[in-house]
Amino acid sequence: MQRVTVLGSTGSIGVSSLKVIRSLPERFSICGLACNSNLKLLSEQISEFMPAVVAVGDRSACDSSLFRELKSLYKNIEFLEGDSGIRELAGRPCDITVSAIVGSAGLVPSIAALDSCKRLALANKETLVMAGDIFIKMAADRGVELIPVDSEHSAVFSLIHNLEQDEIERIILTASGGSLRDYPVAELDNVTPEIALKHPTWSMGSKITIDSATMMNKGLEVIEAHHLFGLDYDRISVIIHPESVVHSMVETVDGAVYAHMGVTDMVFPIMGALTWPEKTRNSFGRLDLAKAGSLNFRAHDNEKYPALDMCYAAGRKGGNVPVVLNAANEIAVYAFLDRKSGYMDIVRTVEKTMARVAYIANPGIEEIFESHREAVDTALSLIREKKI
Ligand code: NAD
Ligand code: MG
């Protein structure tokens, strides 16, 4: 029996992780659950999985009567509070940690988990975008297996398993093109959160759904792939594939291209990460290629998706540049969702923030946090003062 901690248990990936774990009761049990504020869903998860430890990040959720009720109802469970509680839970011993907190808030718990688990199933791509060089080295030094959960990286991970590095020509990440792929470029300034949140193929949290619309998500995934697979940026390509049936591809030096196909549901890459290297029979559905019909591929349009090139440039420049890009994007996406700025302001905010924060070539972890804070403040004031 392997003991699993799920960081971000109430989110889209967290809920899918628990679905996988529920389906394999003879293999997995839950030892820790952490979330930000959704106590209603958390209380259902506690009563079903009976973890040893629970952590809630949001301070006002910790002050609520529901949280007090949970504490008095489950006297055998240890309840931890605030960011420090999330970090403490992430550092408690377990076999596998699923890192599925959204955004930059996932970095500190991911780092804490490296000291306590044997395998890290990594959904939080921001961990690698912000601190890839340091994080990959830390995982290797501690002997922690790092298994990607992001569907594209999960696909590549399984495809390159038996390949030598010099046999790989390049990897090709597929992108759905997001909710606005057929939207006219001239009208993008008028896009509302409702329109941008309607993802055509994947059901996900709101931040990543907006990131998919701008293709910032694919750009972050390019940086994630660079760190996970140790490939230069010119060996990582992106192609739009509207059906999301091919999860990604690997081209070998002889010109062959291997594609990983499957149902569009995150339970598959999550199960893959939990049970790797085994293949597990399951009842989560099967790909019906006849039903899928034709599969299409096309190059992306720079005018519609400037974020992708920005991410390549940020990744190539390295240092603290991806940290700044990620922080500014996070602020701009939530400002757009809160209707405080427009859709096209997302990339403009990122561009302007990147121009204002000083470059650091080889940031240590403290400088990474410092660059993150500086970029957050810069992006917030750009939006507040309407200087975008
Ligand atoms: P989500 O918004 O649905 O869920 C986020 C989870 O993180 C929730 O449980 C929330 O309570 C928790 N959380 C948020 N802020 C927190 C904080 N400050 N402290 C503690 N917990 C906090 O997000 P999601 O779509 O599940 O995405 C999670 C991560 O997985 C992201 O990094 C995303 O890029 C990545 N990812 C998601 C998908 C997907 O299909 N949803 C696919 C690939 C990768
Ligand atoms: Mg992905």
Tab-separated table of C-alpha atoms and ligand atoms in Angstrom:
chain	number	residue	atom	x	y	z
A	1	MET	CA	0.000	0.000	0.000
A	2	GLN	CA	1.427	3.366	-1.014
A	3	ARG	CA	0.554	6.474	0.983
A	4	VAL	CA	-0.286	9.499	-1.139
A	5	THR	CA	-0.491	13.190	-0.255
A	6	VAL	CA	-2.518	15.394	-2.582
A	7	LEU	CA	-1.610	19.090	-2.543
A	8	GLY	CA	-4.504	21.004	-4.111
A	9	SER	CA	-7.024	18.202	-3.479
A	10	THR	CA	-10.113	20.338	-4.202
A	11	GLY	CA	-8.929	21.488	-7.647
A	12	SER	CA	-9.444	19.925	-11.028
A	13	ILE	CA	-6.266	17.791	-10.841
A	14	GLY	CA	-6.800	17.075	-7.128
A	15	VAL	CA	-10.318	15.720	-7.705
A	16	SER	CA	-9.115	13.592	-10.651
A	17	SER	CA	-6.238	12.286	-8.493
A	18	LEU	CA	-8.706	11.167	-5.831
A	19	LYS	CA	-10.819	9.507	-8.541
A	20	VAL	CA	-7.785	7.438	-9.574
A	21	ILE	CA	-6.927	6.614	-5.956
A	22	ARG	CA	-10.560	5.663	-5.223
A	23	SER	CA	-10.397	3.207	-8.148
A	24	LEU	CA	-7.278	1.470	-6.798
A	25	PRO	CA	-7.997	0.951	-3.057
A	26	GLU	CA	-5.679	-2.061	-2.827
A	27	ARG	CA	-2.709	0.047	-3.993
A	28	PHE	CA	-3.143	3.549	-2.576
A	29	SER	CA	-4.297	5.245	0.604
A	30	ILE	CA	-4.383	8.955	1.381
A	31	CYS	CA	-2.112	10.318	4.095
A	32	GLY	CA	-2.486	14.071	3.532
A	33	LEU	CA	-4.864	16.510	1.837
A	34	ALA	CA	-4.223	20.213	1.309
A	35	CYS	CA	-6.328	22.944	-0.262
A	36	ASN	CA	-6.867	26.672	-0.104
A	37	SER	CA	-10.475	27.359	0.915
A	38	ASN	CA	-13.094	24.922	-0.433
A	39	LEU	CA	-13.989	23.399	2.943
A	40	LYS	CA	-17.243	21.878	1.715
A	41	LEU	CA	-15.489	19.653	-0.828
A	42	LEU	CA	-12.583	19.080	1.560
A	43	SER	CA	-14.975	17.787	4.249
A	44	GLU	CA	-16.395	15.224	1.782
A	45	GLN	CA	-12.857	14.160	0.884
A	46	ILE	CA	-11.924	13.839	4.581
A	47	SER	CA	-14.922	11.642	5.372
A	48	GLU	CA	-14.172	9.371	2.404
A	49	PHE	CA	-10.363	9.092	2.635
A	50	MET	CA	-9.665	9.724	6.353
A	51	PRO	CA	-6.220	11.287	5.932
A	52	ALA	CA	-3.827	11.577	8.875
A	53	VAL	CA	-3.158	15.274	8.189
A	54	VAL	CA	-5.114	18.069	6.520
A	55	ALA	CA	-3.927	21.603	5.690
A	56	VAL	CA	-5.984	24.621	4.683
A	57	GLY	CA	-4.122	27.621	3.271
A	58	ASP	CA	-6.655	30.433	3.366
A	59	ARG	CA	-6.686	32.189	6.753
A	60	SER	CA	-10.357	33.201	6.646
A	61	ALA	CA	-11.359	29.597	5.808
A	62	CYS	CA	-9.336	28.543	8.884
A	63	ASP	CA	-11.343	31.026	10.997
A	64	SER	CA	-14.699	29.716	9.749
A	65	SER	CA	-17.202	27.728	11.803
A	66	LEU	CA	-17.029	24.853	9.277
A	67	PHE	CA	-13.286	24.491	9.891
A	68	ARG	CA	-13.876	24.434	13.674
A	69	GLU	CA	-16.588	21.805	13.175
A	70	LEU	CA	-14.238	19.636	11.107
A	71	LYS	CA	-11.577	19.858	13.804
A	72	SER	CA	-13.971	18.807	16.548
A	73	LEU	CA	-15.550	16.056	14.409
A	74	TYR	CA	-12.240	14.445	13.388
A	75	LYS	CA	-10.190	14.428	16.590
A	76	ASN	CA	-7.734	11.851	15.174
A	77	ILE	CA	-6.843	14.030	12.204
A	78	GLU	CA	-4.194	16.719	12.532
A	79	PHE	CA	-5.297	20.058	11.053
A	80	LEU	CA	-2.684	22.573	9.882
A	81	GLU	CA	-3.328	26.179	8.895
A	82	GLY	CA	-2.048	28.841	6.519
A	83	ASP	CA	0.875	28.773	4.081
A	84	SER	CA	3.117	27.381	6.821
A	85	GLY	CA	0.605	24.575	7.410
A	86	ILE	CA	0.588	23.675	3.701
A	87	ARG	CA	4.390	23.625	3.717
A	88	GLU	CA	4.477	21.490	6.869
A	89	LEU	CA	2.017	18.980	5.419
A	90	ALA	CA	4.026	18.787	2.187
A	91	GLY	CA	7.099	17.940	4.284
A	92	ARG	CA	5.452	15.025	6.142
A	93	PRO	CA	6.688	11.561	5.072
A	94	CYS	CA	4.651	9.731	2.426
A	95	ASP	CA	5.362	7.584	-0.630
A	96	ILE	CA	3.937	9.789	-3.381
A	97	THR	CA	3.056	13.478	-3.403
A	98	VAL	CA	0.771	14.881	-6.085
A	99	SER	CA	1.742	18.537	-6.492
A	100	ALA	CA	-1.453	20.129	-7.852
A	101	ILE	CA	-1.722	23.541	-6.234
A	102	VAL	CA	-2.254	26.147	-8.935
A	103	GLY	CA	0.335	28.786	-9.836
A	104	SER	CA	3.347	30.130	-7.982
A	105	ALA	CA	1.808	29.051	-4.644
A	106	GLY	CA	2.799	25.512	-5.632
A	107	LEU	CA	6.562	26.093	-5.598
A	108	VAL	CA	7.255	26.102	-1.845
A	109	PRO	CA	5.155	22.960	-1.155
A	110	SER	CA	6.766	21.181	-4.146
A	111	ILE	CA	10.208	21.932	-2.687
A	112	ALA	CA	9.097	20.782	0.782
A	113	ALA	CA	7.784	17.544	-0.720
A	114	LEU	CA	11.241	16.689	-2.076
A	115	ASP	CA	12.383	16.081	1.500
A	116	SER	CA	9.536	13.744	2.367
A	117	CYS	CA	8.332	11.642	-0.569
A	118	LYS	CA	9.880	9.037	-2.844
A	119	ARG	CA	7.967	10.110	-5.930
A	120	LEU	CA	6.636	13.514	-6.895
A	121	ALA	CA	3.769	13.475	-9.415
A	122	LEU	CA	4.154	17.017	-10.692
A	123	ALA	CA	1.130	18.844	-12.116
A	124	ASN	CA	2.253	22.291	-10.930
A	125	LYS	CA	4.262	23.334	-14.005
A	126	GLU	CA	5.015	26.708	-12.388
A	127	THR	CA	7.477	24.890	-10.094
A	128	LEU	CA	9.717	24.139	-13.089
A	129	VAL	CA	9.054	27.452	-14.834
A	130	MET	CA	10.167	29.360	-11.733
A	131	ALA	CA	12.953	27.174	-10.424
A	132	GLY	CA	13.600	24.407	-12.984
A	133	ASP	CA	17.393	24.248	-12.727
A	134	ILE	CA	17.417	24.206	-8.930
A	135	PHE	CA	14.405	21.903	-8.594
A	136	ILE	CA	15.624	19.195	-11.014
A	137	LYS	CA	18.973	19.112	-9.194
A	138	MET	CA	17.301	18.958	-5.757
A	139	ALA	CA	15.098	16.051	-6.851
A	140	ALA	CA	18.118	14.180	-8.255
A	141	ASP	CA	20.229	14.859	-5.128
A	142	ARG	CA	17.459	13.514	-2.903
A	143	GLY	CA	16.718	10.530	-5.140
A	144	VAL	CA	13.088	11.582	-5.624
A	145	GLU	CA	11.461	10.305	-8.825
A	146	LEU	CA	9.948	13.225	-10.697
A	147	ILE	CA	7.040	12.071	-12.870
A	148	PRO	CA	5.127	14.626	-14.950
A	149	VAL	CA	1.344	14.817	-14.763
A	150	ASP	CA	0.839	17.472	-17.441
A	151	SER	CA	-0.689	15.436	-20.291
A	152	GLU	CA	1.864	16.463	-22.936
A	153	HIS	CA	4.825	15.758	-20.680
A	154	SER	CA	3.307	12.523	-19.456
A	155	ALA	CA	2.997	11.472	-23.121
A	156	VAL	CA	6.600	12.462	-23.934
A	157	PHE	CA	7.864	10.849	-20.714
A	158	SER	CA	6.408	7.482	-21.714
A	159	LEU	CA	7.498	7.830	-25.377
A	160	ILE	CA	11.160	8.590	-24.638
A	161	HIS	CA	11.468	6.027	-21.860
A	162	ASN	CA	13.509	3.601	-23.948
A	163	LEU	CA	15.333	6.185	-26.069
A	164	GLU	CA	18.827	7.574	-25.632
A	165	GLN	CA	19.079	11.378	-25.542
A	166	ASP	CA	21.008	11.428	-28.859
A	167	GLU	CA	18.285	9.384	-30.580
A	168	ILE	CA	15.743	12.173	-30.007
A	169	GLU	CA	15.561	14.793	-32.764
A	170	ARG	CA	12.841	16.844	-31.070
A	171	ILE	CA	9.646	16.634	-29.121
A	172	ILE	CA	6.401	18.083	-30.444
A	173	LEU	CA	3.929	19.363	-27.878
A	174	THR	CA	0.328	19.480	-29.079
A	175	ALA	CA	-1.943	22.408	-28.196
A	176	SER	CA	-5.704	22.562	-28.563
A	177	GLY	CA	-5.495	26.283	-29.411
A	178	GLY	CA	-7.817	27.029	-26.491
A	179	SER	CA	-11.224	28.631	-26.361
A	180	LEU	CA	-10.407	31.427	-28.829
A	181	ARG	CA	-8.686	29.498	-31.588
A	182	ASP	CA	-11.436	30.363	-34.110
A	183	TYR	CA	-12.015	33.882	-32.769
A	184	PRO	CA	-11.016	36.783	-35.051
A	185	VAL	CA	-7.779	38.466	-33.884
A	186	ALA	CA	-9.315	41.928	-34.389
A	187	GLU	CA	-11.991	41.144	-31.786
A	188	LEU	CA	-9.760	39.668	-29.072
A	189	ASP	CA	-9.796	42.950	-27.114
A	190	ASN	CA	-13.516	42.422	-26.432
A	191	VAL	CA	-13.267	38.861	-25.124
A	192	THR	CA	-14.996	38.349	-21.740
A	193	PRO	CA	-14.003	35.800	-19.068
A	194	GLU	CA	-17.129	33.747	-19.925
A	195	ILE	CA	-16.030	33.371	-23.552
A	196	ALA	CA	-12.386	32.638	-22.695
A	197	LEU	CA	-13.338	30.066	-20.032
A	198	LYS	CA	-15.143	27.789	-22.530
A	199	HIS	CA	-12.350	25.353	-23.337
A	200	PRO	CA	-13.170	23.198	-26.379
A	201	THR	CA	-11.618	19.898	-25.249
A	202	TRP	CA	-10.270	19.902	-21.663
A	203	SER	CA	-12.101	20.622	-18.400
A	204	MET	CA	-9.628	22.405	-16.087
A	205	GLY	CA	-9.245	25.123	-13.429
A	206	SER	CA	-9.849	28.728	-14.502
A	207	LYS	CA	-6.190	29.902	-14.500
A	208	ILE	CA	-4.974	27.180	-16.865
A	209	THR	CA	-8.074	27.581	-19.065
A	210	ILE	CA	-7.200	31.251	-19.654
A	211	ASP	CA	-3.541	30.284	-20.122
A	212	SER	CA	-4.715	27.844	-22.821
A	213	ALA	CA	-6.641	30.606	-24.614
A	214	THR	CA	-3.519	32.822	-24.773
A	215	MET	CA	-1.263	29.778	-25.284
A	216	MET	CA	0.769	31.018	-22.328
A	217	ASN	CA	0.047	27.521	-21.014
A	218	LYS	CA	1.862	25.948	-23.965
A	219	GLY	CA	4.724	28.399	-23.508
A	220	LEU	CA	5.017	27.464	-19.827
A	221	GLU	CA	4.922	23.821	-20.943
A	222	VAL	CA	7.824	24.420	-23.354
A	223	ILE	CA	9.883	25.682	-20.392
A	224	GLU	CA	8.623	22.757	-18.282
A	225	ALA	CA	9.691	20.304	-21.039
A	226	HIS	CA	13.136	21.929	-21.331
A	227	HIS	CA	13.784	21.206	-17.644
A	228	LEU	CA	12.132	17.781	-17.473
A	229	PHE	CA	13.776	16.317	-20.560
A	230	GLY	CA	17.003	18.329	-20.688
A	231	LEU	CA	16.382	19.473	-24.287
A	232	ASP	CA	17.420	22.782	-25.868
A	233	TYR	CA	14.558	25.040	-26.886
A	234	ASP	CA	15.119	24.433	-30.616
A	235	ARG	CA	14.380	20.743	-30.005
A	236	ILE	CA	10.937	21.521	-28.548
A	237	SER	CA	8.178	22.374	-31.055
A	238	VAL	CA	4.507	23.176	-30.661
A	239	ILE	CA	1.699	22.316	-33.057
A	240	ILE	CA	-2.004	23.088	-32.867
A	241	HIS	CA	-4.105	19.950	-32.811
A	242	PRO	CA	-7.737	20.929	-32.181
A	243	GLU	CA	-9.035	17.418	-31.314
A	244	SER	CA	-6.558	16.882	-28.405
A	245	VAL	CA	-6.392	13.162	-29.243
A	246	VAL	CA	-2.621	13.157	-29.769
A	247	HIS	CA	-1.212	14.244	-26.424
A	248	SER	CA	2.278	14.871	-27.804
A	249	MET	CA	4.892	13.399	-30.141
A	250	VAL	CA	8.552	12.504	-30.298
A	251	GLU	CA	10.603	12.629	-33.497
A	252	THR	CA	13.676	10.429	-33.562
A	253	VAL	CA	16.837	11.165	-35.559
A	254	ASP	CA	15.824	8.698	-38.294
A	255	GLY	CA	12.757	10.846	-39.056
A	256	ALA	CA	10.121	8.608	-37.428
A	257	VAL	CA	7.457	10.404	-35.385
A	258	TYR	CA	5.833	8.604	-32.462
A	259	ALA	CA	2.498	9.914	-31.208
A	260	HIS	CA	0.869	9.250	-27.854
A	261	MET	CA	-2.919	9.149	-28.185
A	262	GLY	CA	-5.634	8.797	-25.614
A	263	VAL	CA	-8.898	9.968	-24.138
A	264	THR	CA	-8.931	13.664	-23.183
A	265	ASP	CA	-9.138	13.166	-19.425
A	266	MET	CA	-6.450	13.936	-16.842
A	267	VAL	CA	-7.172	10.696	-14.932
A	268	PHE	CA	-4.909	8.926	-17.468
A	269	PRO	CA	-1.712	10.929	-16.961
A	270	ILE	CA	-2.387	11.033	-13.200
A	271	MET	CA	-2.776	7.234	-13.092
A	272	GLY	CA	0.339	6.954	-15.233
A	273	ALA	CA	2.332	9.012	-12.725
A	274	LEU	CA	1.010	7.137	-9.679
A	275	THR	CA	1.579	3.645	-11.088
A	276	TRP	CA	4.630	4.271	-13.339
A	277	PRO	CA	6.154	2.191	-14.938
A	278	GLU	CA	3.186	-0.171	-14.799
A	279	LYS	CA	0.198	-0.007	-17.111
A	280	THR	CA	-3.006	-0.361	-15.123
A	281	ARG	CA	-6.292	-1.691	-16.469
A	282	ASN	CA	-9.041	0.797	-15.687
A	283	SER	CA	-12.627	1.769	-16.448
A	284	PHE	CA	-11.992	5.410	-17.371
A	285	GLY	CA	-12.954	4.972	-21.019
A	286	ARG	CA	-11.294	4.042	-24.271
A	287	LEU	CA	-10.287	6.020	-27.298
A	288	ASP	CA	-12.636	5.422	-30.230
A	289	LEU	CA	-10.631	6.541	-33.246
A	290	ALA	CA	-13.491	5.955	-35.676
A	291	LYS	CA	-15.594	8.318	-33.592
A	292	ALA	CA	-12.733	10.835	-33.384
A	293	GLY	CA	-12.766	10.880	-37.206
A	294	SER	CA	-10.074	13.072	-38.681
A	295	LEU	CA	-7.156	14.495	-36.738
A	296	ASN	CA	-5.910	17.930	-37.744
A	297	PHE	CA	-2.601	19.712	-37.226
A	298	ARG	CA	-1.606	23.272	-38.035
A	299	ALA	CA	1.035	25.837	-37.175
A	300	HIS	CA	0.106	28.485	-34.623
A	301	ASP	CA	-0.505	32.112	-35.542
A	302	ASN	CA	1.897	34.552	-33.830
A	303	GLU	CA	-0.521	37.427	-33.999
A	304	LYS	CA	-3.164	35.487	-32.100
A	305	TYR	CA	-0.769	33.837	-29.675
A	306	PRO	CA	2.165	36.202	-28.964
A	307	ALA	CA	2.587	34.572	-25.538
A	308	LEU	CA	4.152	31.445	-27.002
A	309	ASP	CA	7.096	33.301	-28.537
A	310	MET	CA	7.458	35.330	-25.333
A	311	CYS	CA	7.869	32.081	-23.404
A	312	TYR	CA	10.472	30.714	-25.843
A	313	ALA	CA	12.426	33.973	-25.524
A	314	ALA	CA	12.097	33.935	-21.710
A	315	GLY	CA	13.194	30.302	-21.552
A	316	ARG	CA	16.201	30.936	-23.810
A	317	LYS	CA	17.260	33.963	-21.770
A	318	GLY	CA	16.795	31.938	-18.580
A	319	GLY	CA	17.805	33.297	-15.169
A	320	ASN	CA	14.920	35.079	-13.465
A	321	VAL	CA	13.114	35.929	-16.745
A	322	PRO	CA	10.672	32.958	-16.652
A	323	VAL	CA	9.946	33.793	-12.978
A	324	VAL	CA	8.973	37.347	-13.943
A	325	LEU	CA	6.918	36.179	-16.918
A	326	ASN	CA	5.047	33.662	-14.790
A	327	ALA	CA	4.324	36.127	-11.969
A	328	ALA	CA	3.084	38.862	-14.308
A	329	ASN	CA	0.923	36.382	-16.179
A	330	GLU	CA	-0.642	35.115	-12.962
A	331	ILE	CA	-1.552	38.646	-11.863
A	332	ALA	CA	-2.859	39.589	-15.310
A	333	VAL	CA	-4.986	36.436	-15.640
A	334	TYR	CA	-6.697	37.018	-12.281
A	335	ALA	CA	-7.176	40.732	-13.135
A	336	PHE	CA	-8.876	39.641	-16.367
A	337	LEU	CA	-11.058	37.091	-14.527
A	338	ASP	CA	-11.988	39.841	-11.997
A	339	ARG	CA	-12.796	42.188	-14.918
A	340	LYS	CA	-10.115	44.652	-13.818
A	341	SER	CA	-8.348	44.464	-17.176
A	342	GLY	CA	-8.951	43.138	-20.662
A	343	TYR	CA	-7.987	39.895	-22.387
A	344	MET	CA	-5.225	41.388	-24.544
A	345	ASP	CA	-3.895	43.190	-21.452
A	346	ILE	CA	-2.626	39.814	-20.240
A	347	VAL	CA	0.288	39.659	-22.708
A	348	ARG	CA	0.809	43.422	-22.552
A	349	THR	CA	1.162	43.251	-18.756
A	350	VAL	CA	3.647	40.399	-19.067
A	351	GLU	CA	5.701	42.248	-21.685
A	352	LYS	CA	5.841	45.491	-19.687
A	353	THR	CA	6.635	43.743	-16.419
A	354	MET	CA	9.469	41.817	-18.075
A	355	ALA	CA	10.939	45.089	-19.334
A	356	ARG	CA	10.944	46.560	-15.804
A	357	VAL	CA	12.378	43.836	-13.595
A	358	ALA	CA	16.198	43.622	-13.623
A	359	TYR	CA	17.803	40.493	-15.081
A	360	ILE	CA	19.534	38.002	-12.801
A	361	ALA	CA	21.521	35.335	-14.671
A	362	ASN	CA	21.743	32.553	-12.066
A	363	PRO	CA	19.242	33.266	-9.305
A	364	GLY	CA	19.342	31.279	-6.081
A	365	ILE	CA	16.055	30.323	-4.480
A	366	GLU	CA	15.813	33.562	-2.442
A	367	GLU	CA	16.418	35.648	-5.575
A	368	ILE	CA	13.705	33.659	-7.334
A	369	PHE	CA	11.209	34.570	-4.601
A	370	GLU	CA	12.443	38.186	-4.674
A	371	SER	CA	12.037	38.427	-8.486
A	372	HIS	CA	8.581	36.886	-8.149
A	373	ARG	CA	7.515	39.488	-5.558
A	374	GLU	CA	8.975	42.342	-7.594
A	375	ALA	CA	7.153	41.168	-10.738
A	376	VAL	CA	3.876	40.773	-8.809
A	377	ASP	CA	4.163	44.347	-7.464
A	378	THR	CA	5.109	45.711	-10.890
A	379	ALA	CA	2.226	43.945	-12.673
A	380	LEU	CA	-0.262	44.991	-9.975
A	381	SER	CA	0.734	48.641	-10.221
A	382	LEU	CA	0.667	48.565	-14.050
A	383	ILE	CA	-2.905	47.284	-13.899
A	384	ARG	CA	-3.980	49.576	-11.042
A	385	GLU	CA	-2.582	52.684	-12.718
A	386	LYS	CA	-3.936	51.585	-16.113
A	387	LYS	CA	-0.477	51.838	-17.681
A	388	ILE	CA	-0.863	48.779	-19.876
B	1	NAD	P1	-7.574	24.466	-9.802
B	1	NAD	O1	-7.736	25.934	-9.773
B	1	NAD	O2	-8.724	23.645	-10.278
B	1	NAD	O3	-7.188	23.925	-8.344
B	1	NAD	C1	-6.156	24.495	-7.618
B	1	NAD	C2	-5.984	23.811	-6.274
B	1	NAD	O4	-4.944	24.498	-5.590
B	1	NAD	C3	-7.209	23.867	-5.382
B	1	NAD	O5	-7.299	22.700	-4.594
B	1	NAD	C4	-6.927	25.063	-4.465
B	1	NAD	O6	-7.563	24.957	-3.213
B	1	NAD	C5	-5.424	24.936	-4.309
B	1	NAD	N1	-4.773	26.201	-3.991
B	1	NAD	C6	-4.823	27.359	-4.702
B	1	NAD	N2	-4.077	28.305	-4.089
B	1	NAD	C7	-3.555	27.737	-2.980
B	1	NAD	C8	-2.719	28.200	-1.936
B	1	NAD	N3	-2.266	29.463	-1.917
B	1	NAD	N4	-2.372	27.333	-0.955
B	1	NAD	C9	-2.826	26.066	-0.977
B	1	NAD	N5	-3.634	25.560	-1.934
B	1	NAD	C10	-3.980	26.392	-2.921
B	1	NAD	O7	-6.267	24.166	-10.669
B	1	NAD	P2	-5.968	22.924	-11.606
B	1	NAD	O8	-6.550	23.162	-12.942
B	1	NAD	O9	-6.261	21.636	-10.880
B	1	NAD	O10	-4.389	23.061	-11.800
B	1	NAD	C11	-3.471	22.726	-10.781
B	1	NAD	C12	-2.070	22.693	-11.365
B	1	NAD	O11	-2.001	21.632	-12.328
B	1	NAD	C13	-1.683	23.966	-12.128
B	1	NAD	O12	-0.337	24.235	-11.924
B	1	NAD	C14	-1.937	23.611	-13.586
B	1	NAD	O13	-1.118	24.323	-14.478
B	1	NAD	C15	-1.587	22.131	-13.586
B	1	NAD	N6	-2.279	21.364	-14.632
B	1	NAD	C16	-3.631	21.280	-14.629
B	1	NAD	C17	-4.277	20.558	-15.632
B	1	NAD	C18	-5.773	20.404	-15.630
B	1	NAD	O14	-6.300	19.664	-16.458
B	1	NAD	N7	-6.519	21.057	-14.759
B	1	NAD	C19	-3.524	19.925	-16.631
B	1	NAD	C20	-2.146	20.037	-16.594
B	1	NAD	C21	-1.515	20.745	-15.579
B	2	MG	MG	-0.793	20.382	-20.572
